[in-house]
Short mmCIF file of C-alpha atoms in Angstrom, two decimals:
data_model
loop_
_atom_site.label_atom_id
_atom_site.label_comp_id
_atom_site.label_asym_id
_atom_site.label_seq_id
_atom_site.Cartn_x
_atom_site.Cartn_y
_atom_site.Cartn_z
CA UNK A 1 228.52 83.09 83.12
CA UNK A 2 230.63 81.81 86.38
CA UNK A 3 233.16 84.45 85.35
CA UNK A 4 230.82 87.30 85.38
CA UNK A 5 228.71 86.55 88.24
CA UNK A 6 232.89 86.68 90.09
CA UNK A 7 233.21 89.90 88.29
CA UNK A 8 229.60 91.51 90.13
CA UNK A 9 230.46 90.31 92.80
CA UNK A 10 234.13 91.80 93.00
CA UNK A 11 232.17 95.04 92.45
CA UNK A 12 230.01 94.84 94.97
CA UNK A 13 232.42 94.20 97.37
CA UNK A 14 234.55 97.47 96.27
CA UNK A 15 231.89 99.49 96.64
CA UNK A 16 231.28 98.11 100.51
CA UNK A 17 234.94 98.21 101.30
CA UNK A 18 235.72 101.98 99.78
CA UNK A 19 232.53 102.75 102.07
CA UNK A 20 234.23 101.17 104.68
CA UNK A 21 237.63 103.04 103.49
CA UNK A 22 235.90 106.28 103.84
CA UNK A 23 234.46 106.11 107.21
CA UNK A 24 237.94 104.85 108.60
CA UNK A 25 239.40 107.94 107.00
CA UNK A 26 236.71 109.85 108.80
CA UNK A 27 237.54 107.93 112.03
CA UNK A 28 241.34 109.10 111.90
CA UNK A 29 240.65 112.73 110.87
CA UNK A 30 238.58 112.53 114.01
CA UNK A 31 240.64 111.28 116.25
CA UNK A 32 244.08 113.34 114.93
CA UNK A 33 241.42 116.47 115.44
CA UNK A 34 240.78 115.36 118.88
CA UNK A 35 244.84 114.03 120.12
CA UNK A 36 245.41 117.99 118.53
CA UNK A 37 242.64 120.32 119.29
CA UNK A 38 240.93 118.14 122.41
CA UNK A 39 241.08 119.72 125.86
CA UNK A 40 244.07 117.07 127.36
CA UNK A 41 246.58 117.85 124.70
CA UNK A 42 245.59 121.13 124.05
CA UNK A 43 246.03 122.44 127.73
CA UNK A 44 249.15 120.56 128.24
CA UNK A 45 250.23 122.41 124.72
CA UNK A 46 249.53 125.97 125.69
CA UNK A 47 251.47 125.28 129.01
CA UNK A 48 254.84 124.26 127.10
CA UNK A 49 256.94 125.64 124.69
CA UNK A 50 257.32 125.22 121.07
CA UNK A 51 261.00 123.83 121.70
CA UNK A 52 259.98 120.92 123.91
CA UNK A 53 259.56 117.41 122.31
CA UNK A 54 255.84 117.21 123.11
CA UNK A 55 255.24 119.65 120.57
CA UNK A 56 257.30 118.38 118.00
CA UNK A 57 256.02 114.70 118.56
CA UNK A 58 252.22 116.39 118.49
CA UNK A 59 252.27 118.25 115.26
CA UNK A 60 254.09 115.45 113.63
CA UNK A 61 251.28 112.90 114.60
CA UNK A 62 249.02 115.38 113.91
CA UNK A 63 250.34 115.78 110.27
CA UNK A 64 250.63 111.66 109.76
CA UNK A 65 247.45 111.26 110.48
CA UNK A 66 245.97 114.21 108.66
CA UNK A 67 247.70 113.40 105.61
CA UNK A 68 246.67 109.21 105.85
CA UNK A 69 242.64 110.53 106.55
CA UNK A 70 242.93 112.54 103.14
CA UNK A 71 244.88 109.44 101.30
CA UNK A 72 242.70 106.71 102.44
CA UNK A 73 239.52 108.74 101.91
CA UNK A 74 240.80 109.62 98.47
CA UNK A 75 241.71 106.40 97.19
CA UNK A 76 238.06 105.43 98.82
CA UNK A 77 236.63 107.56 96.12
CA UNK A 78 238.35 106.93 93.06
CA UNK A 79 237.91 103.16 94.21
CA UNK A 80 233.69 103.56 94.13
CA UNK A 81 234.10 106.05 91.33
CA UNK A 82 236.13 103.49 88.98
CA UNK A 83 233.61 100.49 89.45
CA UNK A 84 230.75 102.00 89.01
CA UNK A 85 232.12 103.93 85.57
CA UNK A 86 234.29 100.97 85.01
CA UNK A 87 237.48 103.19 84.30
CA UNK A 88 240.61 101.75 84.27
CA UNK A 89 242.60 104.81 84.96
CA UNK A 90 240.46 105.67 88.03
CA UNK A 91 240.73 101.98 89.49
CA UNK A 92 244.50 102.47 88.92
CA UNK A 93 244.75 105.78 90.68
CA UNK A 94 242.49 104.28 93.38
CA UNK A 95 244.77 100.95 94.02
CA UNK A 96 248.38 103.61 94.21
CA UNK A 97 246.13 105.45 97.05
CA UNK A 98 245.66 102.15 98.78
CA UNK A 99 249.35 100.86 98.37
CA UNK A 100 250.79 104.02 99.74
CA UNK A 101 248.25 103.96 102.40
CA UNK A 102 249.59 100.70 103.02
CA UNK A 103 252.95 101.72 103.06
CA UNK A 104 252.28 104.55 105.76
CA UNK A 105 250.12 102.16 108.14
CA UNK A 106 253.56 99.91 107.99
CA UNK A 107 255.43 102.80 109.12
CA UNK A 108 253.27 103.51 111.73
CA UNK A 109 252.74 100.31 113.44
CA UNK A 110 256.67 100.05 113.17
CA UNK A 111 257.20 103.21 114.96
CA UNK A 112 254.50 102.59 117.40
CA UNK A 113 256.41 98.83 118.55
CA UNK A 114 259.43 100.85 118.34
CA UNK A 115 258.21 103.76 120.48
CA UNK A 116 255.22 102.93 122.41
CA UNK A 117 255.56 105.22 124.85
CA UNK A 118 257.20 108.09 123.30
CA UNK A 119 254.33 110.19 122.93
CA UNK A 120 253.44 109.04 127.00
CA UNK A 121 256.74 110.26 128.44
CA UNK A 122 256.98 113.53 126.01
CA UNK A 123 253.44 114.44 127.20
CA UNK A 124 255.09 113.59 131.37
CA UNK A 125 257.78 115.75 130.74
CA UNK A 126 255.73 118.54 130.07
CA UNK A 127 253.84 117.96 132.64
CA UNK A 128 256.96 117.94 134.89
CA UNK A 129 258.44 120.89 133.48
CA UNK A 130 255.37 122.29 134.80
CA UNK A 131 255.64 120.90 137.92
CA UNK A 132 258.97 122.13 138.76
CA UNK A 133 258.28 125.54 137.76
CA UNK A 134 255.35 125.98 139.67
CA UNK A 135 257.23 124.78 143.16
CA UNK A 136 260.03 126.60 142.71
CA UNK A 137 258.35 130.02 142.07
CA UNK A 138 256.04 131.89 143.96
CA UNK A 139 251.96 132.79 142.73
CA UNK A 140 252.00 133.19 139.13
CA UNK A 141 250.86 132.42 135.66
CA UNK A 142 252.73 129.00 135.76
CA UNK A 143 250.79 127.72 138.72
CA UNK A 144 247.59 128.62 136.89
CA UNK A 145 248.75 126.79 134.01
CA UNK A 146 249.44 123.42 136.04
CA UNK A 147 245.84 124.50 137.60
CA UNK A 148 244.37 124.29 134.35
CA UNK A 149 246.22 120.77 133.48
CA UNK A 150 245.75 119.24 137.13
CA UNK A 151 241.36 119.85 136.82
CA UNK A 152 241.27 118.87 133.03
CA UNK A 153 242.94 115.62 134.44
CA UNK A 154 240.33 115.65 137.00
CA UNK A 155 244.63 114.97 139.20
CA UNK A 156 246.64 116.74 141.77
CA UNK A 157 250.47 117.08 142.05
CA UNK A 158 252.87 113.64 141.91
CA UNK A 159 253.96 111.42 144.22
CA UNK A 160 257.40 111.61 146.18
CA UNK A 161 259.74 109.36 146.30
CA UNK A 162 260.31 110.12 150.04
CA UNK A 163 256.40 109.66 151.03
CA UNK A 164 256.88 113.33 152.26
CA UNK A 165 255.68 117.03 150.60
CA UNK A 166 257.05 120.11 151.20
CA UNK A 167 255.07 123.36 151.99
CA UNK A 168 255.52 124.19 148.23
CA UNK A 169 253.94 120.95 146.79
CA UNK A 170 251.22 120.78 149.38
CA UNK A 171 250.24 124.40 148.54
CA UNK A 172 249.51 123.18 144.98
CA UNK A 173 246.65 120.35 146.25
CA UNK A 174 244.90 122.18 148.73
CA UNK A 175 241.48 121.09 150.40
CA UNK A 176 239.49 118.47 148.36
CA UNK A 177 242.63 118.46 145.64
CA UNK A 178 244.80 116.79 147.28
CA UNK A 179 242.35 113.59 147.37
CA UNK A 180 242.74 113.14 143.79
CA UNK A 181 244.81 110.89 141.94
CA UNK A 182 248.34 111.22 141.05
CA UNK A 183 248.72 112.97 137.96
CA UNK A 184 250.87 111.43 136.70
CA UNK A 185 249.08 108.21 136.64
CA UNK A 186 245.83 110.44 135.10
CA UNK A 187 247.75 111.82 132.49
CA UNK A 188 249.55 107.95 131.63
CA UNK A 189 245.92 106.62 131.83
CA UNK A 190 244.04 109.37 129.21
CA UNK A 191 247.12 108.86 127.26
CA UNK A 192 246.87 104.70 126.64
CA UNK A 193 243.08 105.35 126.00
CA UNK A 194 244.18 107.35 122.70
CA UNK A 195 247.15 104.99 122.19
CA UNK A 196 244.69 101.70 122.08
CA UNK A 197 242.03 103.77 119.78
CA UNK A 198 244.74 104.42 117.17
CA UNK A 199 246.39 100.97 117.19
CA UNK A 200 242.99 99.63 116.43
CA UNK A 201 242.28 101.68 113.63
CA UNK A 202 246.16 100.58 112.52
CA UNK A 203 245.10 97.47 112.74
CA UNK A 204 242.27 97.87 110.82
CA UNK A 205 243.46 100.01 108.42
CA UNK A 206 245.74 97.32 106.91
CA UNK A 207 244.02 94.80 106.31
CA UNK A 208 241.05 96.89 104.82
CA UNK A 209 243.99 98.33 102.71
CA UNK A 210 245.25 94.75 101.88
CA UNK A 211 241.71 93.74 100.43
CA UNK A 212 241.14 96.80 98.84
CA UNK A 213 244.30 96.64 97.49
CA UNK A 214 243.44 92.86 96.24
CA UNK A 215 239.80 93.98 94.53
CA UNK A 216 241.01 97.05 92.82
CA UNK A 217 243.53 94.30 91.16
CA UNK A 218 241.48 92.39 90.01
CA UNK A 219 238.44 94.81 88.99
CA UNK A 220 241.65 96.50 86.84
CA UNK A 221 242.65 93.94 84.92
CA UNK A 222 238.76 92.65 84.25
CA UNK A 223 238.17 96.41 82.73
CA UNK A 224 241.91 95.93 80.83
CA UNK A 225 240.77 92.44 79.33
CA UNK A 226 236.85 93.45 79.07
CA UNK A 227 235.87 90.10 79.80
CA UNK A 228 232.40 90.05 81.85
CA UNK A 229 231.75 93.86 82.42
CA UNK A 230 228.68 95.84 81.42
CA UNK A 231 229.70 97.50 77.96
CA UNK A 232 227.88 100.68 78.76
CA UNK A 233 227.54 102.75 75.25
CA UNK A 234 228.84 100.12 73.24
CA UNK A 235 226.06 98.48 71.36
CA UNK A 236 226.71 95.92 68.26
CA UNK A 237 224.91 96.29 64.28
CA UNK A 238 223.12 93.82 62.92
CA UNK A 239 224.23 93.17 58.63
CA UNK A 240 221.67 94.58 56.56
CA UNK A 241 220.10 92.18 54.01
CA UNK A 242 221.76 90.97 50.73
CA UNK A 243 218.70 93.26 49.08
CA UNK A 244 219.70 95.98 51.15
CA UNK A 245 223.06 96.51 49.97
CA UNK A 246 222.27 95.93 46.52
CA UNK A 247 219.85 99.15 46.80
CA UNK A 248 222.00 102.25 45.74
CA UNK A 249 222.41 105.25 48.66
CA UNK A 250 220.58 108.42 48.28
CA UNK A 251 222.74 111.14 46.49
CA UNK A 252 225.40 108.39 45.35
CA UNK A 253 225.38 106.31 42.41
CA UNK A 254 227.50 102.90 43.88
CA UNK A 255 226.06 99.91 44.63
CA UNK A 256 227.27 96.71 45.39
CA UNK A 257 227.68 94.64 41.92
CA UNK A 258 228.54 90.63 41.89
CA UNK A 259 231.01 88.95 41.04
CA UNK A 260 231.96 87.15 38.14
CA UNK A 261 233.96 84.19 37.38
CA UNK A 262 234.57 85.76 33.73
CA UNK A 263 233.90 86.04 30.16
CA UNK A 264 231.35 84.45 28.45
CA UNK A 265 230.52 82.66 31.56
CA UNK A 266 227.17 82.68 34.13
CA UNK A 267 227.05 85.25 36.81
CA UNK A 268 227.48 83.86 40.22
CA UNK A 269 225.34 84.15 42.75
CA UNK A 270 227.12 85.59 45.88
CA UNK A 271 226.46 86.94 49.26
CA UNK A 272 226.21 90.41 49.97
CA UNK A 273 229.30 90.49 51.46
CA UNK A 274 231.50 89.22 48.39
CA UNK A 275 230.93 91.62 45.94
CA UNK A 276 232.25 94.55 44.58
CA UNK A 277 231.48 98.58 44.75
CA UNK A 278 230.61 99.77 41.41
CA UNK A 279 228.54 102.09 39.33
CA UNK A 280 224.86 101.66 39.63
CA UNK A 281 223.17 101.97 35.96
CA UNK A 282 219.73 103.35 35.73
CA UNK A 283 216.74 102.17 34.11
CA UNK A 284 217.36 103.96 30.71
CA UNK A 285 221.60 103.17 31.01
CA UNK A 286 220.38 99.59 31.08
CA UNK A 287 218.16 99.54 28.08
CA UNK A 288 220.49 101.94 26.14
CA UNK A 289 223.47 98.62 26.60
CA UNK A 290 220.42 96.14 26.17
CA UNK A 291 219.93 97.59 22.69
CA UNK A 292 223.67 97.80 21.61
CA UNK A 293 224.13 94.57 22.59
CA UNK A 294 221.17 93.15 20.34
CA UNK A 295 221.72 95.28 17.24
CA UNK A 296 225.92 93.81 17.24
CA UNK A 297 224.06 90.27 17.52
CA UNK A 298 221.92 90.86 14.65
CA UNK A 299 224.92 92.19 12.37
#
């Protein structure tokens, strides 16, 4: 009884942690849609090239974090799916989702205390690029690209290292513009706000993987052993009576026959499940030997 009651209650908690699986899977889909598609990373994107390391270090992230949405998500549905049908090779299929999920949040929050701000300074150097373009050349599509970047930023120009702007820079902040922050201080801000967002979902995401990891475990080997689990389908037959068996089948002519300890000796009473298959002898079959045997007794 203690053993089962574990058993429902290791079930119960699968199904509330691959719900909780799925909406973190949800959470980074959303949030690698947004660091890809959102207006910060996309403007900055459209303003450099494909050969610059922003947007190799975007598509990359973009791809992690697409492709550990779809695992955890996945092994949050063969997870549900496997308690509530009780399969072993689901629950199996469920807990290899979770461990490589595992494995990928490991390499992530590696690379992240590795690299924290490799993503920040390939997102400044575009920015910078930018910059330098824009000063150096006259009215053009470059300036309306930094333009673009400096009032999604809600930012204006940088800071120099003198104190002092030329006629160039200064042209690029004009009026109200120039009162806004340095961009490059608005872009490194923005930036830590997505960096905290996906360490927290790191964070989360292994140890949710850990105890999911732990359940599926243990569910598995509870459906391997079938001790305490809900035999759906499987249902047990009662033994028909002694009388029962001793009644011959429709459209056969066996029946079960007792046992006997041998010749010239009493029959022995036995239970039904002692004797042996034989011919069944009708009525007249029985009279017919009754008669032989009387008219040998009388010679």
């Amino acid at each position: 009884m203690q053993c089962r009651s574990r058993v429902r209650v290791a079930k119960c908690q699968m199904l509330v942690t691959s719900s909780f699986v799925l909406l973190l899977g949800l959470s980074m889909a959303t949030l690698a849609a947004g660091s890809y598609f959102g207006a910060h990373f996309a403007v900055i994107g459209r303003a450099s090239s494909d050969r610059t390391p922003y947007e190799a270090t975007r598509r990359w992230a973009f791809c992690t974090s697409i492709s550990l949405a779809g695992l955890l998500t996945l092994g949050a549905v063969l997870g549900a799916v496997a308690t509530v049908r009780e399969a072993g090779g689901l629950m199996a299929a469920g807990f290899l989702c979770f461990a490589l999920g595992f494995c990928a949040l490991v390499q992530v929050a590696v690379w992240k205390f590795h690299n924290p701000t490799q993503v920040e300074d390939a997102v400044l150097d575009a920015y910078d690029l930018v910059y330098d373009q824009a000063v150096r050349s006259g009215p053009s599509t470059v300036r309306q690209q930094l333009a673009a970047i400096q009032d999604t930023f809600q930012c204006c120009g940088k800071t120099s290292p003198f104190g002092l702007l030329g006629d160039a820079e200064a042209s690029l902040c004009p009026g109200e513009e120039a009162a806004r922050q340095d961009c490059l201080v608005g872009i490194r801000s923005s930036l830590r706000t997505y960096g905290h967002i996906a360490s927290i979902l790191t964070g989360i995401g292994l140890a949710s993987m850990v105890y999911a990891m732990g359940l599926s475990s243990f569910l598995w080997f509870a459906i391997r052993t079938g001790s305490s689990l809900d035999r759906r389908g499987k249902y047990t037959l009662s033994r028909r009576g002694e009388s029962a068996q001793t009644e011959p089948s429709k459209g056969s002519g066996r029946c079960l026959l007792p046992q006997r300890r041998g010749p010239g000796k009493e029959a022995r009473s036995v239970s039904a499940d002692k004797g042996t298959w034989g011919h069944c002898q009708t009525p007249w079959e029985q009279t017919g030997e009754w008669s032989e045997q009387r008219s040998h007794g009388q010679a």
